[in-house]
mmCIF file of C-alpha atoms in Angstrom:
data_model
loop_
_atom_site.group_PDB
_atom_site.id
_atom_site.type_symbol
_atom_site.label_atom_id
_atom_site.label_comp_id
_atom_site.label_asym_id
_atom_site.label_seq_id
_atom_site.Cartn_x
_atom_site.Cartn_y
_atom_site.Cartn_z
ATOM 1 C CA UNK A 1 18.936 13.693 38.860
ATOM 2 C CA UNK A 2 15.738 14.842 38.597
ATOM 3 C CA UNK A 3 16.322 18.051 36.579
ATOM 4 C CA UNK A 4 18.567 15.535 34.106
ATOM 5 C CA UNK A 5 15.129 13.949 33.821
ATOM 6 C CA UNK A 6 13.373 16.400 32.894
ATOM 7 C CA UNK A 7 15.819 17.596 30.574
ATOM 8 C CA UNK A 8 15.673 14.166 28.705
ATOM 9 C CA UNK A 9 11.916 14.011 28.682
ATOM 10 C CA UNK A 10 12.086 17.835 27.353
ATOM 11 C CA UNK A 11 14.752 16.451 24.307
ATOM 12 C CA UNK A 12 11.952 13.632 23.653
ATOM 13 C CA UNK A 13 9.382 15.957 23.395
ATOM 14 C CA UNK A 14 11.180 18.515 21.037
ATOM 15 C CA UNK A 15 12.268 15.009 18.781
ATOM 16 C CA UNK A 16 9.096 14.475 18.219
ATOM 17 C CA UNK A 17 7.218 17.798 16.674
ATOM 18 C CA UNK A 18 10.032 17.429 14.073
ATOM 19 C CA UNK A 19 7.822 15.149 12.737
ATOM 20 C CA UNK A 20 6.655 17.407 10.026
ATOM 21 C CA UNK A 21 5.471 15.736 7.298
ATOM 22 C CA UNK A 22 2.850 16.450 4.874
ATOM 23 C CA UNK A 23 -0.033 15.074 3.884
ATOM 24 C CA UNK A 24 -1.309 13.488 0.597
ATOM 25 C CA UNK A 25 -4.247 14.964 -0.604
ATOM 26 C CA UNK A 26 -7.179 13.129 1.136
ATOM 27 C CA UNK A 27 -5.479 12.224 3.848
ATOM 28 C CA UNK A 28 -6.437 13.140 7.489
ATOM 29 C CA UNK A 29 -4.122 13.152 10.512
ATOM 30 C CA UNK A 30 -6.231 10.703 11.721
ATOM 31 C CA UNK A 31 -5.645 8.004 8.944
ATOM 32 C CA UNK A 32 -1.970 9.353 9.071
ATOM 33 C CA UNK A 33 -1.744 7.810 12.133
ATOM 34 C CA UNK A 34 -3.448 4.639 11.625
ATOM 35 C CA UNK A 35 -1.062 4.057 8.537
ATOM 36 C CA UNK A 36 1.475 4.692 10.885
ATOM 37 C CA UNK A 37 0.611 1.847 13.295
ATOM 38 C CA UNK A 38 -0.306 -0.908 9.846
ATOM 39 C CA UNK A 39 3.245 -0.151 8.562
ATOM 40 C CA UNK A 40 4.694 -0.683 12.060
ATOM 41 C CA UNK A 41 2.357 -4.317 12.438
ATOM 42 C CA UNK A 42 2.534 -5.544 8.937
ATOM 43 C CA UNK A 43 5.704 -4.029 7.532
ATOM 44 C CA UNK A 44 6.780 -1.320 5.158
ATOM 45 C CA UNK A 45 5.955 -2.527 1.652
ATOM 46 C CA UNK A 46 3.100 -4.777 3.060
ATOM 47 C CA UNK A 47 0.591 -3.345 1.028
ATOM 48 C CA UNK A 48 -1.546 -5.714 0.614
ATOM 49 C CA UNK A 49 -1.998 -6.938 3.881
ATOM 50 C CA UNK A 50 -2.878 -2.979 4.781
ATOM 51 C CA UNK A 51 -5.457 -2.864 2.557
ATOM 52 C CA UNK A 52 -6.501 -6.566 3.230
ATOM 53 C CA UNK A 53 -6.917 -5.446 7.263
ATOM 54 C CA UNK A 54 -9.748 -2.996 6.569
ATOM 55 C CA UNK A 55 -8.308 -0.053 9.063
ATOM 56 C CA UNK A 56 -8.145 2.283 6.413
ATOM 57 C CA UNK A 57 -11.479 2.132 3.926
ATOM 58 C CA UNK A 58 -11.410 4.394 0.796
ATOM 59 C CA UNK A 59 -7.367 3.932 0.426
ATOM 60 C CA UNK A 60 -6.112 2.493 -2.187
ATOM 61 C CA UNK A 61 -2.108 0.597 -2.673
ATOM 62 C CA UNK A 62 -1.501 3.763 -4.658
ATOM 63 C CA UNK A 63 -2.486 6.260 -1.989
ATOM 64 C CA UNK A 64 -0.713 3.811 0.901
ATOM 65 C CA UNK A 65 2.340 4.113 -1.068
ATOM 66 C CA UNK A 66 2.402 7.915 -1.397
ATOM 67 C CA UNK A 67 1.721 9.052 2.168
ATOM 68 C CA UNK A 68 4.498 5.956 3.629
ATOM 69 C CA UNK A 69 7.131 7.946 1.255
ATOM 70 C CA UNK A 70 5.607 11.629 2.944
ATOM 71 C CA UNK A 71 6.123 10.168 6.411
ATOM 72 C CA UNK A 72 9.409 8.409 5.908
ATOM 73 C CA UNK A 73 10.791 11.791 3.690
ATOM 74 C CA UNK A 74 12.197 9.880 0.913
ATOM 75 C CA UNK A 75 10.880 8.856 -2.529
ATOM 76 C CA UNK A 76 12.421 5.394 -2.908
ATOM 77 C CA UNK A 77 11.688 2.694 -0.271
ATOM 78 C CA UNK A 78 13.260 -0.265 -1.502
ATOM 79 C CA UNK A 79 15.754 -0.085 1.124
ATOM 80 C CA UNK A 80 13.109 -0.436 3.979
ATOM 81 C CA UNK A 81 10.874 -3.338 2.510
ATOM 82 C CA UNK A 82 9.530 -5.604 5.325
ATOM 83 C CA UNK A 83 10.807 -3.643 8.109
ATOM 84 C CA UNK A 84 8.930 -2.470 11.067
ATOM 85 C CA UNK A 85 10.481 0.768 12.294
ATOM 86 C CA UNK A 86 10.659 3.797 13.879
ATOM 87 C CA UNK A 87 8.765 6.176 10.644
ATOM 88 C CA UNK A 88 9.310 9.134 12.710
ATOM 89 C CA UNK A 89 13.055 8.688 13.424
ATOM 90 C CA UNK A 90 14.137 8.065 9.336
ATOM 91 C CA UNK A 91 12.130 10.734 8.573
ATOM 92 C CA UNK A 92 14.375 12.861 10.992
ATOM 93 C CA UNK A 93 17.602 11.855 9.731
ATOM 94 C CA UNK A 94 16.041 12.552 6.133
ATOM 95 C CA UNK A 95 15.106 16.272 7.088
ATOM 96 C CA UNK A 96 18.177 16.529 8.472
ATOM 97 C CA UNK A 97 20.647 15.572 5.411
ATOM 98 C CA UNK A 98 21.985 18.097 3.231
ATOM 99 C CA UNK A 99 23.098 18.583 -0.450
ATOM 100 C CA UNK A 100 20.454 16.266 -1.771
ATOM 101 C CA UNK A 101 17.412 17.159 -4.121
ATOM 102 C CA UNK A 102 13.640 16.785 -2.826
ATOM 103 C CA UNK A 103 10.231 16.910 -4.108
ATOM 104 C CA UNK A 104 6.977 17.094 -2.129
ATOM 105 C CA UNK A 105 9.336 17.201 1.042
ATOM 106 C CA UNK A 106 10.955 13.584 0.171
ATOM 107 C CA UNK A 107 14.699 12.831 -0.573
ATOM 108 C CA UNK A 108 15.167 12.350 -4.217
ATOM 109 C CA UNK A 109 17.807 9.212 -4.996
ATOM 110 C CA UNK A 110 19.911 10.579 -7.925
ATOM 111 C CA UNK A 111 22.278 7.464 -7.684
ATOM 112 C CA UNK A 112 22.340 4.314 -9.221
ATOM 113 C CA UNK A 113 20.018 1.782 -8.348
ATOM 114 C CA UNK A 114 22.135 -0.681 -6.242
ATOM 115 C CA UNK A 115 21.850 -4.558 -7.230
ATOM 116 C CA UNK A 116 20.612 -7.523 -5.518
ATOM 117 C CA UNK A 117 23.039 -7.783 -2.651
ATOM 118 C CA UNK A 118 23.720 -3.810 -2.120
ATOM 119 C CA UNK A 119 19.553 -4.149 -1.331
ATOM 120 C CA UNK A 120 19.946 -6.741 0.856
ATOM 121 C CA UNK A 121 22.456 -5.044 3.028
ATOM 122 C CA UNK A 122 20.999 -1.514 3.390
ATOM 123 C CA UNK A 123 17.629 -3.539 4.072
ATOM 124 C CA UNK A 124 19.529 -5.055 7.007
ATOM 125 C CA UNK A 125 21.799 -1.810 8.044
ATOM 126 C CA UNK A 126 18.022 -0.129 8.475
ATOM 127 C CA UNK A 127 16.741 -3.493 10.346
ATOM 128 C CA UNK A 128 19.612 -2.594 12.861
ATOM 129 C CA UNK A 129 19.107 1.308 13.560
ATOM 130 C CA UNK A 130 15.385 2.196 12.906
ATOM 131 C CA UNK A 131 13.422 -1.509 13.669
ATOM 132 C CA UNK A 132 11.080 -1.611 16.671
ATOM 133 C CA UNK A 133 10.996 -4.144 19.052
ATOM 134 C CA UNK A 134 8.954 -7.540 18.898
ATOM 135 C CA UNK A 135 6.945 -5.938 21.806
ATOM 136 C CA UNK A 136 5.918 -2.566 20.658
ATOM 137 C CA UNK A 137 4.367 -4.892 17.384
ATOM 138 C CA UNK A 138 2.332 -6.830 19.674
ATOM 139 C CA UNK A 139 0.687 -4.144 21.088
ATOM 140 C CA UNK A 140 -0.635 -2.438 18.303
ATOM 141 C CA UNK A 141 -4.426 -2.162 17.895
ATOM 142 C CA UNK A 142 -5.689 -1.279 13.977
ATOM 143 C CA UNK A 143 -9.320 -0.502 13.835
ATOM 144 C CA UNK A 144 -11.091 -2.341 11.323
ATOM 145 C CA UNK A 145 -13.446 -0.951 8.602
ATOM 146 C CA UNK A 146 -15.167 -2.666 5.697
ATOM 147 C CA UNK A 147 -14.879 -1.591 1.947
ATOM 148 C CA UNK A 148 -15.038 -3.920 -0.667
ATOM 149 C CA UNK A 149 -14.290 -1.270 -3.333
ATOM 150 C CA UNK A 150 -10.882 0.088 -2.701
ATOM 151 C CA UNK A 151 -8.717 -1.003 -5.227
ATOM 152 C CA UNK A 152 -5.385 -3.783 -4.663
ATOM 153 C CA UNK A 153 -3.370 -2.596 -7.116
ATOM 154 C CA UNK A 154 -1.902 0.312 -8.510
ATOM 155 C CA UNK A 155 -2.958 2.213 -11.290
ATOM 156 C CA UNK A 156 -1.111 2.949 -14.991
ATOM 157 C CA UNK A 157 -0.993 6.373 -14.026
ATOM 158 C CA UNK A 158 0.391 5.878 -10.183
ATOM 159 C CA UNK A 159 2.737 3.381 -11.752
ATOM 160 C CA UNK A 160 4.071 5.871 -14.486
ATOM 161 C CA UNK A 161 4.749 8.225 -11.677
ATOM 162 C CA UNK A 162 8.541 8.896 -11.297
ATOM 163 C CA UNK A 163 8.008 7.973 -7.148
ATOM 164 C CA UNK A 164 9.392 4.323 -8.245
ATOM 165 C CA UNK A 165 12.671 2.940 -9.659
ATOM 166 C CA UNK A 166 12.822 0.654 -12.850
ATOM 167 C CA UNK A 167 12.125 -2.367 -11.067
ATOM 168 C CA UNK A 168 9.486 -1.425 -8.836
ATOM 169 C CA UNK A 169 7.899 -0.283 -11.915
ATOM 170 C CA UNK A 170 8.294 -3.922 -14.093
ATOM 171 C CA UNK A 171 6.451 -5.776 -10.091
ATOM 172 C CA UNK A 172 3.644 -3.533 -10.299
ATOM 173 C CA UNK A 173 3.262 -3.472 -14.021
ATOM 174 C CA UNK A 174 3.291 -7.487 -13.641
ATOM 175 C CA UNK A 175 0.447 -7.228 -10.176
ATOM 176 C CA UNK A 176 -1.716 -5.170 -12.789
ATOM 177 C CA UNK A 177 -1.654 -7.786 -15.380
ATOM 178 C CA UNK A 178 -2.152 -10.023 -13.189
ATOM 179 C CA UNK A 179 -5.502 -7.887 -11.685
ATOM 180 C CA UNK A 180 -6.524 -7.624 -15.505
ATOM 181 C CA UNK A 181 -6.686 -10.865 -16.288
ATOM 182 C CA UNK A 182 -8.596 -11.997 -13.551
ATOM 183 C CA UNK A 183 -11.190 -9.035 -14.704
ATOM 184 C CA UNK A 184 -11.314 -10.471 -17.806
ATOM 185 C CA UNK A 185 -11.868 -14.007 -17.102
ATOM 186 C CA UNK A 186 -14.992 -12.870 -14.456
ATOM 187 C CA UNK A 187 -16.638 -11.047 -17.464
ATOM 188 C CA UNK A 188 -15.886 -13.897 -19.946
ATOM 189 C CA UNK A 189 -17.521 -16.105 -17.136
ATOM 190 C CA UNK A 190 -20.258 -13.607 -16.862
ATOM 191 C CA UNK A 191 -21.109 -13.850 -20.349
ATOM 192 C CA UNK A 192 -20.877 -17.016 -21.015
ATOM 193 C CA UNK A 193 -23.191 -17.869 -18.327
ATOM 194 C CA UNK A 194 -25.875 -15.089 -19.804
ATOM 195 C CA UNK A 195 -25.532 -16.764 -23.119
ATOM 196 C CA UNK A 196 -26.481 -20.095 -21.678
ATOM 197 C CA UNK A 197 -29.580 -18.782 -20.326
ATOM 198 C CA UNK A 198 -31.446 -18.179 -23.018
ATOM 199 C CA UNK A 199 -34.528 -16.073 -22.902
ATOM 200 C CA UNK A 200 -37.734 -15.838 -20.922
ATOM 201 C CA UNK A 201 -41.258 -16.609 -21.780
ATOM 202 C CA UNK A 202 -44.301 -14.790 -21.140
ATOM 203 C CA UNK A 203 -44.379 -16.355 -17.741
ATOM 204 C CA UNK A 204 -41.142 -15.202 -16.859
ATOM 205 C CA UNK A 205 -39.782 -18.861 -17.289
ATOM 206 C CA UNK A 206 -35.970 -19.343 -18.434
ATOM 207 C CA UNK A 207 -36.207 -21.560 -21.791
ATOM 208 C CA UNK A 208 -33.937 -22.569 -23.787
ATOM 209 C CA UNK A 209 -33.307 -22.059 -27.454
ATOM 210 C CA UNK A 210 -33.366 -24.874 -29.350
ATOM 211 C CA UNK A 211 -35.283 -26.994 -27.058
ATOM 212 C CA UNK A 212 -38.065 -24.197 -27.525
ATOM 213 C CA UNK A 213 -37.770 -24.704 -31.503
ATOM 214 C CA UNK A 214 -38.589 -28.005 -31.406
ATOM 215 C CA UNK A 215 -41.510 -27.998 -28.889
ATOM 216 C CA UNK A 216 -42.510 -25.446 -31.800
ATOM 217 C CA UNK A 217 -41.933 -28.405 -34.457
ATOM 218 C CA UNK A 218 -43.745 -31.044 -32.948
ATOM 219 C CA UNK A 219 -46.918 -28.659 -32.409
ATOM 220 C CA UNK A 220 -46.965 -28.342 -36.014
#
């Protein structure tokens, strides 16, 4: 009995330094494996709510997006959106598969992109063989870190990347414009709040335009 213990414990050891993934550049095993534990709490495809929990400053949506592809081994991850689930055992079953084409280590999809309800059922077919359980999530711990400068969206040139599929592409083209548009509204705000200022006297005192014109007129 004991020896078949051991054995077991041996097999769980060797399962997991197949874990071989690779890292994005800037990435440190470290952050690796705090991105690990966010997409575990919050959810692959949770972006936002990564970023939004401050455990990993200086990362960006873009960045987030790239190393959860590295750890899972596969470029598309449509089929895993809002699951919480084992990273280390897909990623296993992805190393393992053969006859398929790869880049940077991930599994290339060179099929069709399947519609609405094909989604919906691989989604759930994953939910079933790689989620974690209700427990495991309540025990994870993310540290916490403050940066008010890493960015919430992706950029044109992570979005142009071939790493998405059509549609992905047309959501984060759309959470770009959206990011835009709110930058332009703050500098139209910005400006129109300068112009209403006016300029400053001698004495360093805000005045106004026209009401300075005609203090000038009745003087004369």
């Amino acid at each position: 009995m004991e020896k078949q213990k051991r054995k077991k414990h041996g097999a769980h050891n060797e399962s997991k330094s197949l874990w071989n993934y690779t890292l994005s550049p800037g990435w440190s095993q470290e952050e690796v494996k705090i991105l690990k534990l966010a997409l575990q709490k919050f959810g692959i495809g949770k972006w936002r709510s990564i970023v939004q929990s401050e455990c990993l400053p200086d990362k960006s949506i873009g960045q987030i997006y790239i190393q959860t592809q590295r750890m899972l081994g596969q470029q598309s991850l449509g089929d895993f959106m809002g699951l919480q689930i084992d990273l280390e055992k897909v990623w296993i079953d992805n190393n393992q598969k053969k006859g398929v084409m790869r880049k940077n280590g991930c599994v290339i999809n060179t099929g069709d992109n399947p519609n609405k309800e094909e989604r919906k059922q691989r989604i759930e077919d994953n939910r079933q063989k790689y989620s974690i359980s209700q427990e495991e999530i309540n025990k994870i711990k993310l540290p916490r870190f403050k940066n008010d400068c890493v960015a919430k969206y992706f950029t044109i040139q992570e979005i142009e990347n071939d790493q998405f599929t059509t549609i992905e592409k047309l959501q984060h083209f759309v959470n770009l414009e959206i990011e835009i548009d709110k930058k332009l509204k703050k500098i139209q705000l910005m400006k129109s709040n300068t112009n209403g200022i006016g300029y400053h006297n001698g004495n360093g005192n805000g005045i106004n335009n026209h009401n300075h014109n005609n203090h000038l007129d009745e003087q004369k």
